Amino acid sequence: MNAVMKKIGARAEPVSALLALAVYLTGLILQLTGHDGPATRALFIGAYGFGGFFTLREALAAVRRGRFQVDFLMLVAAAGAAAIGRWEEGAVLLVLFSLGHALEEYAMGRARRSIEALGALAPRTALVQRGPGAPTEVPVEELALGDTVLVRPHTRVPADGFVAAGSSSVDQSPITGESVPADKVPVADRTAALADPGAAGPDSRVYAGTVNGSGALDVVVTRLAADNTLARVVRLVQDAEQCTSPTQRFTDRFQKVFVPGVLALVAVLLAVGALTGEPFTDTFYRAMAVLVAASPCALAIATPAAVLSAVGGAARGGVLVKGGAPLEEFGRLRTIAFDKTVTLTEGRPRLTEIEPADGAGRQVLLRTAVAAQRLSDHPLAQAVVRDGAGLVTGAPLPEAGALRAVIGRGVTAEFEGEPVHIGSLAYADTLAGPPVPAGLRDRTEELARTGRTTMLVRRGDRWLGTLGLMDAPRPEAAETVTALRELGVARTVMLSGDDQRVADAVGRAVGMDEVRGGLMPQDKVAEVTRLRRTARTAMIGDGVNDAPAMAGATVGVAMGAAGSAVALETADIALMSDDLRRLPFITGLSRRASRVIRQNLWLSLGIVAVLVPATALGLGIGPAVLVHEGSTLVVVANALRLLRHPDRSR
């Protein structure tokens, strides 16, 4: 059988559990229809083989390490049931246990593959310029500090470093979570930056794994491949995944005491029977009755039945839950931390304000801005065109020309024979000619304070006005936060790589209790660690920069379609759609599942507490089996209620 399982491969355990279920049900049907004979017994023995194969293998491995777990007790109980002719009892015990265990292993196997997805973000090779001549392609592991690598347009940056030559916009969202690509310019002093890389400004620093825009860059390497930002992200995820939850540690401690205790009790009963001269068959019968009473089906499936039902109910609602531990933990949460970009916001800038200057018309402002920005591929320019073009009225819009980007500041162009300047307030202050009017300056600064990215527009010598852009909150974000509070979440925190003012504006709009801006991946991990000191904490994210924080949280939750593969695989719970309203749904379901699990455990342990002394005092196997089978039906019925958990957002 071992050879057959090896051929099946990774699907061996779930296949074995399903075969055990099929064989058991066939035997049960034969038994119930009056065909209880050798064929029926053979089917139950087959269920023993399929259902107990992996349980036996893991129990033996645990025993070799000096650990006794509940599955070991179940094997002994199944063997005892067979010894006294109760093959169907042992079979159903092993079948149900193997089904629950197979589900847990399948879900956790996907999470363990998350590290491979992380590593795939970084390029394997880099174009390095060493001395005169053409650049050479080398593995990134061979890059040395101070090497100059050439980053072509629309390719990934191969190493952490600073820009020595060239200008471009770099999409840093895989690392920092910023929704808008960051403009990059060369450092003023290459020698000083190489001596102290930390002194290079953020507009000159780049990170391995980020995506370059339309310009070519010369980047000086400041960190080796093994120590760059992306590599540290990988290590943070690995370290966080090594930490076991308090529930897992409690379960391990319980198993170490419970299993040997039951076996010791059985041994004591056998010894007492021998000392008192009781017939061995009577003593063995009583000992097996105690063993059956101490390991009822209800105790074995109290948690797996609830987990299976809750996971099935969650899947119907568009949520993937990776096992019982995150389900239970999520049901006890008091604090939830959110990433900003794409999680709470739409992930792309929108034109939110159009503010004409005194004496300038709204249409003149829009026509000039849209015409000039149509020539640019910058995300902010595309947002102006996308949202502003539909607001332009009147004659068809002529083409602008002579576009020139001023990296990090704005653009210049010609429109209808006049020069056009569009850019930040800092850029506007460098232009010759009339200064920005006081009223327009005040309005621009006010927009900036509320988290908007601003663009001042000048045509010839006339200031036409200012445009405000923002990565707008999702329409359902505020509703989701309110619903979570009603479900018992006491604290909501937003963590963002964006500027603090931008983060504050979004936080106010959606109703966050706390907002933290300007965070790198390691800073998010530190914030999650701080939050966990006071309460169980979930981290909701979507990008690679969120993966370490999600792995370090009590429960990590990934947004689905918009989430990166890394975040999705690293997370304990995945929202398969981008609908934030799935969060209140899974929060309510997990809280209900936690209650059901506690109810099931108290019931099953209560049955054990009553049946063990009762069987030790002479209660027969028949009544004991009847009671614990009845408790099993109650536990399963209680768990199945989770399949019908209402989704109030639909």
XYZ file of C-alpha atoms in Angstrom:
650
model
C 0.000 0.000 0.000
C 2.909 2.328 0.742
C 4.170 1.921 -2.841
C 0.720 2.764 -4.221
C 0.533 5.935 -2.105
C 3.971 7.036 -3.306
C 2.835 6.713 -6.926
C -0.212 8.902 -6.255
C 2.094 11.559 -4.791
C 0.865 14.731 -3.083
C -2.800 13.694 -3.476
C -2.241 10.408 -1.654
C -3.706 11.427 1.700
C -7.005 12.935 0.434
C -7.395 10.023 -2.023
C -6.837 7.546 0.811
C -9.411 9.325 3.001
C -12.010 9.336 0.203
C -11.399 5.641 -0.503
C -11.839 4.906 3.196
C -15.169 6.764 3.166
C -16.379 4.925 0.045
C -15.404 1.505 1.384
C -16.959 2.208 4.791
C -20.262 3.435 3.312
C -20.457 0.345 1.098
C -19.970 -1.906 4.118
C -22.493 0.064 6.152
C -25.129 -0.258 3.406
C -24.580 -4.017 3.244
C -24.860 -4.255 7.029
C -28.059 -2.210 7.181
C -29.673 -4.303 4.402
C -29.061 -7.556 6.272
C -25.936 -8.745 4.430
C -23.676 -8.697 7.480
C -21.105 -11.324 6.604
C -17.474 -11.826 5.540
C -17.831 -9.320 2.691
C -19.048 -6.621 5.063
C -16.225 -7.281 7.492
C -13.714 -7.190 4.635
C -15.007 -3.760 3.624
C -14.671 -2.440 7.171
C -11.133 -3.838 7.312
C -10.454 -2.020 4.021
C -11.719 1.191 5.642
C -9.256 0.519 8.474
C -6.439 0.274 5.932
C -7.273 3.388 3.927
C -8.387 5.481 6.898
C -5.598 4.478 9.240
C -2.613 4.376 6.877
C -1.440 7.972 7.273
C -2.670 8.191 10.859
C -0.573 5.130 11.763
C 2.481 6.474 9.968
C 2.300 9.843 11.748
C 1.535 8.259 15.118
C 4.595 6.006 14.849
C 6.770 8.975 13.878
C 5.455 10.916 16.888
C 6.119 7.986 19.224
C 9.711 7.779 17.980
C 10.076 11.427 19.003
C 8.661 10.628 22.429
C 5.278 12.280 21.779
C 1.849 10.686 22.181
C -0.953 12.358 20.255
C -4.714 11.883 20.090
C -4.418 10.005 16.779
C -2.368 7.350 18.611
C -5.223 6.873 21.065
C -7.659 6.604 18.184
C -5.582 3.849 16.625
C -5.563 1.939 19.901
C -9.318 2.460 20.236
C -9.876 1.237 16.674
C -7.732 -1.834 17.361
C -9.662 -2.454 20.569
C -12.958 -2.096 18.717
C -11.765 -4.677 16.208
C -10.634 -7.010 19.002
C -14.121 -7.077 20.450
C -15.812 -7.345 17.065
C -16.897 -3.722 16.620
C -15.271 -3.258 13.222
C -17.745 -0.630 12.071
C -17.013 1.519 15.155
C -13.293 1.588 14.513
C -13.827 2.157 10.810
C -16.000 5.255 11.189
C -13.544 6.633 13.736
C -10.608 6.345 11.318
C -12.590 7.494 8.274
C -13.780 10.753 9.815
C -10.417 11.519 11.362
C -8.547 10.910 8.105
C -10.926 13.192 6.166
C -10.345 16.098 8.554
C -6.598 15.575 8.635
C -6.347 15.411 4.834
C -8.100 18.771 4.498
C -5.715 20.429 6.967
C -2.638 19.037 5.197
C -3.852 20.104 1.763
C -4.511 23.678 2.854
C -1.200 24.067 4.671
C 0.774 22.608 1.761
C -0.137 25.590 -0.410
C 1.084 28.066 2.204
C 4.480 26.358 2.386
C 5.041 27.017 -1.320
C 4.728 30.774 -0.856
C 8.487 31.276 -0.543
C 8.982 30.096 -4.141
C 6.660 32.840 -5.388
C 8.566 35.452 -3.391
C 11.902 34.522 -4.911
C 10.502 34.650 -8.442
C 10.048 38.426 -8.225
C 13.763 39.187 -8.360
C 15.556 38.949 -11.727
C 18.061 36.106 -11.928
C 20.559 38.124 -13.951
C 21.700 41.736 -14.289
C 23.449 43.822 -16.941
C 26.580 45.139 -15.246
C 28.985 47.756 -16.579
C 32.538 47.022 -15.434
C 35.084 49.134 -17.237
C 34.991 50.147 -20.900
C 33.111 48.105 -23.436
C 29.660 46.632 -23.606
C 27.840 45.612 -20.414
C 27.858 41.936 -19.493
C 25.035 39.806 -18.134
C 25.868 38.105 -14.838
C 23.872 36.248 -12.168
C 22.640 38.634 -9.476
C 24.547 36.585 -6.880
C 27.800 37.750 -8.542
C 27.032 41.452 -8.176
C 29.413 43.304 -5.867
C 28.915 46.457 -3.840
C 29.608 49.471 -6.051
C 28.818 47.688 -9.337
C 26.811 49.710 -11.857
C 23.868 47.810 -13.346
C 21.875 48.975 -16.352
C 18.100 48.816 -15.927
C 16.295 48.970 -19.243
C 12.782 50.423 -19.603
C 9.904 48.247 -18.361
C 12.157 45.654 -16.688
C 12.606 44.703 -13.043
C 15.379 46.259 -10.984
C 17.908 43.498 -10.154
C 19.436 44.949 -6.968
C 18.995 47.478 -4.190
C 20.917 50.661 -4.941
C 20.746 54.306 -5.958
C 20.312 55.957 -9.358
C 23.588 57.280 -10.727
C 22.308 58.296 -14.181
C 18.997 58.504 -15.996
C 15.475 59.376 -14.889
C 12.341 57.282 -14.790
C 9.247 56.378 -12.807
C 9.537 53.104 -10.879
C 6.585 50.999 -9.735
C 7.511 50.199 -6.137
C 4.145 48.678 -5.211
C 5.555 45.127 -4.881
C 7.818 46.375 -2.078
C 6.298 49.527 -0.543
C 2.656 49.236 -1.597
C 2.623 52.745 -3.077
C -0.214 53.148 -5.555
C 1.607 55.664 -7.785
C 5.004 54.953 -9.392
C 7.794 56.936 -7.762
C 9.844 59.326 -9.886
C 13.579 58.602 -9.702
C 16.442 61.016 -10.356
C 20.228 60.635 -10.045
C 21.981 61.390 -6.752
C 23.863 64.662 -6.579
C 27.096 63.051 -5.327
C 27.763 59.446 -6.325
C 30.816 59.078 -4.076
C 28.976 60.320 -0.994
C 25.990 58.069 -1.731
C 28.234 55.027 -2.098
C 29.979 55.813 1.178
C 26.643 56.234 2.974
C 23.773 54.648 0.972
C 21.288 55.721 3.615
C 22.023 59.353 2.786
C 20.592 58.932 -0.737
C 17.130 60.441 -0.872
C 14.019 58.338 -1.503
C 13.762 59.819 -4.991
C 17.109 58.182 -5.843
C 16.824 54.808 -4.030
C 15.553 51.729 -5.869
C 14.803 48.197 -4.700
C 15.275 44.758 -6.216
C 12.054 43.377 -7.685
C 10.477 46.767 -8.460
C 9.486 47.599 -12.056
C 11.183 50.359 -14.012
C 9.087 52.687 -16.168
C 9.847 54.187 -19.562
C 13.343 55.560 -18.838
C 16.700 53.768 -18.641
C 18.588 53.873 -15.326
C 22.161 53.321 -14.188
C 21.921 51.892 -10.659
C 24.855 51.524 -8.256
C 24.505 48.371 -6.114
C 24.443 49.061 -2.357
C 23.273 45.655 -1.074
C 24.260 42.141 -2.090
C 21.585 39.812 -3.441
C 21.402 37.884 -0.162
C 20.743 41.060 1.833
C 18.514 43.189 -0.374
C 15.031 44.305 0.602
C 13.302 41.459 -1.210
C 15.593 38.863 0.395
C 14.776 40.300 3.807
C 11.084 40.033 2.982
C 11.615 36.330 2.240
C 13.419 35.785 5.548
C 10.717 37.636 7.468
C 8.074 35.347 5.986
C 10.146 32.266 6.816
C 10.698 33.396 10.412
C 7.036 34.226 10.924
C 5.866 30.876 9.544
C 8.035 29.054 12.085
C 6.017 30.513 14.980
C 3.248 28.214 16.204
C -0.005 29.611 17.535
C -1.004 29.424 21.234
C -3.827 27.067 20.227
C -1.370 24.669 18.614
C 0.885 24.724 21.670
C -2.066 24.087 23.978
C -3.205 21.151 21.815
C 0.278 19.636 21.919
C 0.400 19.904 25.705
C -3.084 18.400 26.030
C -2.181 15.434 23.820
C 0.963 14.711 25.799
C -1.102 14.342 28.966
C -4.403 12.937 27.714
C -3.196 10.011 25.573
C -0.748 8.435 28.060
C -3.287 9.048 30.824
C -5.975 7.008 29.070
C -3.533 4.207 28.243
C -2.347 4.181 31.851
C -5.948 3.925 33.044
C -6.532 0.928 30.755
C -3.351 -0.711 32.081
C -4.473 -0.094 35.670
C -7.841 -1.711 34.971
C -6.152 -4.772 33.464
C -3.807 -5.008 36.474
C -6.655 -4.636 38.964
C -8.569 -7.375 37.207
C -5.607 -9.712 37.345
C -4.992 -8.993 41.039
C -8.614 -9.567 41.989
C -8.843 -12.829 40.095
C -11.475 -11.587 37.691
C -11.712 -13.612 34.472
C -9.458 -12.102 31.835
C -12.273 -11.781 29.293
C -14.305 -9.668 31.709
C -11.289 -7.513 32.568
C -10.377 -7.017 28.919
C -14.000 -6.210 28.102
C -14.092 -3.528 30.803
C -10.719 -2.103 29.700
C -11.856 -1.884 26.068
C -15.108 -0.303 27.183
C -13.125 2.373 29.007
C -10.918 2.856 25.973
C -13.970 3.277 23.738
C -15.509 5.659 26.269
C -12.297 7.707 26.496
C -12.006 8.180 22.744
C -15.490 8.671 21.316
C -16.080 9.812 17.767
C -17.404 13.104 19.130
C -14.026 13.996 20.634
C -12.222 13.028 17.442
C -14.407 15.058 15.095
C -15.562 17.891 17.376
C -13.168 20.348 15.717
C -12.762 18.762 12.215
C -16.541 18.617 11.670
C -16.940 22.281 12.569
C -13.908 23.240 10.478
C -15.137 21.296 7.453
C -18.568 22.891 7.678
C -17.190 26.399 8.217
C -14.654 26.040 5.406
C -17.424 24.804 3.118
C -19.677 27.676 4.126
C -16.845 30.150 3.601
C -16.092 28.728 0.147
C -19.723 29.244 -0.834
C -19.301 32.873 0.192
C -16.112 33.369 -1.829
C -13.569 32.997 0.985
C -10.750 30.428 1.157
C -9.836 29.419 4.736
C -6.634 27.400 5.105
C -7.511 25.135 8.003
C -8.904 25.203 11.490
C -6.240 27.282 13.237
C -6.833 30.521 11.250
C -10.572 29.920 11.425
C -10.512 29.717 15.229
C -8.077 32.590 15.649
C -10.023 34.866 13.328
C -13.086 34.225 15.439
C -11.319 35.695 18.486
C -9.833 38.786 16.879
C -10.070 42.188 18.522
C -7.742 44.151 16.195
C -7.512 44.274 12.391
C -4.706 46.034 10.502
C -5.287 47.000 6.854
C -2.897 47.817 4.067
C -4.087 50.920 2.207
C -3.396 50.554 -1.488
C -5.825 48.239 -3.351
C -7.081 46.855 -0.021
C -8.940 49.936 1.242
C -8.530 51.968 -1.948
C -9.130 51.271 -5.630
C -5.417 51.136 -6.383
C -5.366 53.809 -9.070
C -5.423 57.612 -8.851
C -8.601 59.470 -9.780
C -9.240 63.100 -10.671
C -11.173 64.257 -7.612
C -10.964 68.089 -7.717
C -10.985 70.630 -10.552
C -10.307 74.113 -9.147
C -10.126 76.975 -11.711
C -8.177 80.088 -10.763
C -9.980 83.410 -10.418
C -10.877 84.644 -13.882
C -10.177 81.277 -15.552
C -12.899 78.951 -16.815
C -13.316 75.314 -15.850
C -13.432 74.228 -19.504
C -10.219 76.074 -20.383
C -8.475 74.372 -17.457
C -9.758 70.918 -18.428
C -9.082 71.269 -22.164
C -5.512 72.437 -21.573
C -4.702 69.756 -18.968
C -6.254 66.857 -20.910
C -4.613 67.850 -24.207
C -1.138 68.095 -22.674
C -1.420 64.981 -20.496
C -2.624 62.839 -23.396
C 0.988 62.769 -24.570
C 2.303 61.334 -21.286
C 2.270 57.710 -20.060
C 2.631 58.672 -16.392
C -0.197 57.148 -14.247
C -1.195 60.575 -12.899
C -1.381 61.988 -16.426
C -3.442 59.014 -17.559
C -5.833 59.605 -14.646
C -6.344 63.229 -15.749
C -7.096 62.098 -19.299
C -9.306 59.180 -18.247
C -11.443 61.163 -15.805
C -11.231 64.602 -17.415
C -11.805 63.853 -21.102
C -15.475 63.053 -20.554
C -15.978 66.440 -18.881
C -14.613 68.427 -21.828
C -17.353 70.049 -23.904
C -17.436 72.161 -27.055
C -15.269 71.786 -30.143
C -13.062 68.716 -30.645
C -9.890 68.918 -28.627
C -6.815 69.815 -30.734
C -3.581 67.888 -30.305
C -0.837 69.254 -28.058
C 2.827 68.829 -28.905
C 6.426 69.184 -27.790
C 5.862 67.312 -24.520
C 8.859 67.238 -22.197
C 8.845 65.568 -18.787
C 10.529 67.242 -15.845
C 11.089 64.128 -13.705
C 9.659 64.462 -10.229
C 8.132 67.865 -10.939
C 5.821 67.994 -13.955
C 5.600 68.382 -17.738
C 5.798 71.109 -20.355
C 4.033 71.100 -23.723
C 2.639 73.371 -26.432
C -1.100 73.747 -26.967
C -2.765 76.028 -29.499
C 0.474 77.960 -29.951
C 1.095 78.594 -26.244
C 3.487 76.942 -23.783
C 1.799 74.847 -21.095
C 3.271 73.948 -17.708
C 1.660 71.306 -15.472
C 3.215 70.191 -12.215
C 3.618 70.445 -8.477
C 3.661 73.646 -6.471
C 7.428 73.284 -6.062
C 7.762 73.113 -9.852
C 5.459 76.113 -10.318
C 7.640 78.196 -8.030
C 10.668 77.604 -10.294
C 8.986 78.959 -13.436
C 9.769 82.407 -14.764
C 6.892 84.809 -15.150
C 3.967 85.627 -12.861
C 3.934 83.740 -9.532
C 1.118 81.466 -8.428
C -1.794 83.668 -7.225
C -2.247 83.654 -3.437
C -5.776 82.229 -3.576
C -4.745 79.422 -5.929
C -1.698 78.661 -3.782
C -3.851 78.428 -0.652
C -6.321 76.094 -2.347
C -3.490 73.898 -3.658
C -1.889 73.627 -0.220
C -5.279 72.823 1.306
C -5.755 69.960 -1.164
C -2.267 68.654 -0.372
C -3.053 68.664 3.353
C -6.085 66.462 2.688
C -3.939 63.868 0.925
C -4.407 64.949 -2.685
C -1.668 64.928 -5.286
C -1.915 68.374 -6.887
C -1.175 69.653 -10.395
C -1.023 73.369 -11.101
C -1.760 74.309 -14.732
C -0.311 77.388 -16.469
C -0.881 78.360 -20.102
C 1.347 81.119 -21.403
C 1.473 83.605 -18.544
C -1.983 82.709 -17.175
C -2.545 80.372 -14.219
C -5.623 78.342 -15.092
C -6.075 76.456 -11.826
C -5.169 73.288 -9.951
C -6.205 69.648 -10.222
C -6.436 67.262 -7.262
C -5.910 63.513 -7.633
C -6.268 60.761 -5.091
C -6.309 56.983 -4.839
C -9.933 56.974 -3.716
C -11.262 54.635 -1.017
C -13.335 51.693 -2.172
C -17.064 52.454 -2.006
C -17.616 49.582 0.447
C -14.632 50.373 2.711
C -16.412 52.576 5.271
C -19.400 50.196 5.358
C -17.035 47.267 5.990
C -15.277 48.991 8.894
C -18.630 49.801 10.502
C -19.813 46.202 10.110
C -16.611 44.875 11.684
C -17.114 47.095 14.735
C -20.634 45.735 15.126
C -19.176 42.199 15.095
C -16.839 42.980 17.992
C -13.646 44.247 16.335
C -12.524 46.907 18.794
C -9.600 48.450 16.891
C -8.880 49.109 13.216
C -5.450 50.291 12.035
C -4.262 51.271 8.550
C -0.632 50.608 7.564
C 0.673 52.247 4.388
C 3.856 52.945 2.489
C 2.363 56.220 1.257
C 2.972 59.671 2.714
C 1.363 60.215 6.132
C -0.925 62.975 4.822
C -2.267 60.719 2.064
C -2.736 57.871 4.534
C -4.521 60.156 7.018
C -6.983 61.314 4.351
C -7.926 57.748 3.431
C -8.064 56.710 7.080
C -10.512 59.486 7.924
C -12.694 58.648 4.939
C -13.118 54.981 5.876
C -13.244 55.411 9.668
C -9.926 53.968 10.827
C -9.036 54.232 14.524
C -5.303 54.606 13.795
C -3.238 55.402 10.692
C 0.478 54.706 10.117
C 2.096 56.072 6.931
C 5.543 55.931 5.345
C 6.148 52.281 6.281
C 8.536 49.824 4.646
C 7.863 46.051 4.899
C 9.953 45.677 8.065
C 8.116 48.647 9.600
C 4.783 46.956 8.950
C 6.065 43.817 10.667
C 7.092 45.913 13.675
C 3.656 47.559 13.799
C 1.868 44.204 13.639
C 4.154 42.867 16.382
C 3.296 45.887 18.524
C -0.418 45.343 17.987
C -0.153 41.651 18.846
C 1.282 42.477 22.255
C -2.137 43.752 23.337
C -4.611 41.658 21.302
C -4.995 39.042 18.592
C -4.410 40.872 15.315
C -5.270 40.166 11.680
C -3.411 41.774 8.776
C -5.361 42.409 5.553
C -3.157 43.003 2.511
C -2.568 42.303 -1.140
C 1.079 42.858 -2.103
C 4.512 41.375 -1.462
C 5.288 44.157 0.963
C 2.384 42.868 3.082
C 3.532 39.232 3.105
C 5.849 39.449 6.161
C 3.264 41.424 8.130
C 0.543 38.930 7.202
C 2.781 36.022 8.162
C 3.609 37.695 11.483
C -0.016 38.467 12.340
C -2.272 36.145 14.278
C -4.126 35.656 10.997
C -3.063 36.930 7.568
C -5.830 37.751 5.078
C -5.150 38.366 1.376
C -7.334 40.135 -1.147
C -7.918 37.707 -4.006
C -7.929 38.805 -7.631
C -5.885 41.939 -6.982
C -3.537 40.253 -4.499
C -0.130 38.997 -5.539
C 0.451 35.241 -5.637
C 2.845 35.621 -2.720
C 0.328 37.346 -0.474
C -2.376 34.904 -1.492
C -0.252 31.858 -0.693
C 1.237 33.312 2.481
C -2.133 34.305 3.912
C -4.181 32.075 6.189
C -7.435 33.351 4.694
C -7.939 34.598 1.116
C -10.814 36.697 -0.174
C -11.308 35.240 -3.646
C -12.841 38.486 -4.907
C -11.897 42.111 -4.299
C -15.106 42.703 -2.341
C -14.194 43.979 1.125
C -17.657 42.977 2.335
C -16.349 39.411 2.475
C -14.532 40.477 5.655
C -17.654 40.916 7.828
C -18.964 37.654 6.374
C -15.897 35.600 7.339
C -15.617 37.440 10.655
C -19.168 36.496 11.595
C -18.715 32.928 10.338
C -15.432 32.411 12.197
C -16.895 33.780 15.425
C -19.808 31.395 15.096
C -17.433 28.540 14.250
C -15.412 29.270 17.395
C -18.578 29.023 19.460
C -19.556 25.755 17.772
C -16.080 24.294 18.332
C -16.221 25.178 22.019
C -19.703 23.685 22.305
C -18.573 20.494 20.580
C -15.471 20.141 22.719
C -17.356 20.693 25.976
C -19.982 18.165 24.909
C -17.480 15.512 23.813
C -15.231 15.976 26.852
C -18.284 15.974 29.083
C -19.329 12.642 27.600
C -15.811 11.316 28.305
C -15.967 12.583 31.872
C -19.237 10.728 32.428
C -18.569 7.555 30.438
C -15.059 6.747 31.699
C -16.037 6.284 35.364
C -19.314 4.661 34.304
C -17.582 1.997 32.187
C -14.907 1.495 34.849
C -17.733 0.713 37.265
C -19.351 -1.793 34.923
C -21.282 0.005 32.186
C -21.156 -2.198 29.102
C -19.736 -1.415 25.695
C -23.218 -1.332 24.134
C -24.531 1.587 26.186
C -21.147 3.345 25.949
C -21.141 3.078 22.150
C -24.769 4.216 22.021
C -24.005 7.334 24.101
C -20.890 8.379 22.253
C -22.450 7.658 18.843
C -25.392 9.807 19.896
C -23.015 12.558 20.949
C -21.325 12.225 17.572
C -24.626 12.874 15.794
C -25.227 15.930 17.973
C -21.711 17.265 17.299
C -22.030 16.757 13.537
C -25.490 18.326 13.417
C -24.226 21.298 15.403
C -21.309 21.713 13.014
C -23.470 21.437 9.885
C -25.299 24.591 10.918
C -22.211 26.511 9.782
C -22.953 25.577 6.168
C -26.054 27.762 6.367
C -24.393 30.808 7.886
C -26.221 33.869 6.484
C -24.369 36.311 4.260
C -25.964 39.623 5.176
C -24.002 41.608 2.574
C -25.818 39.914 -0.299
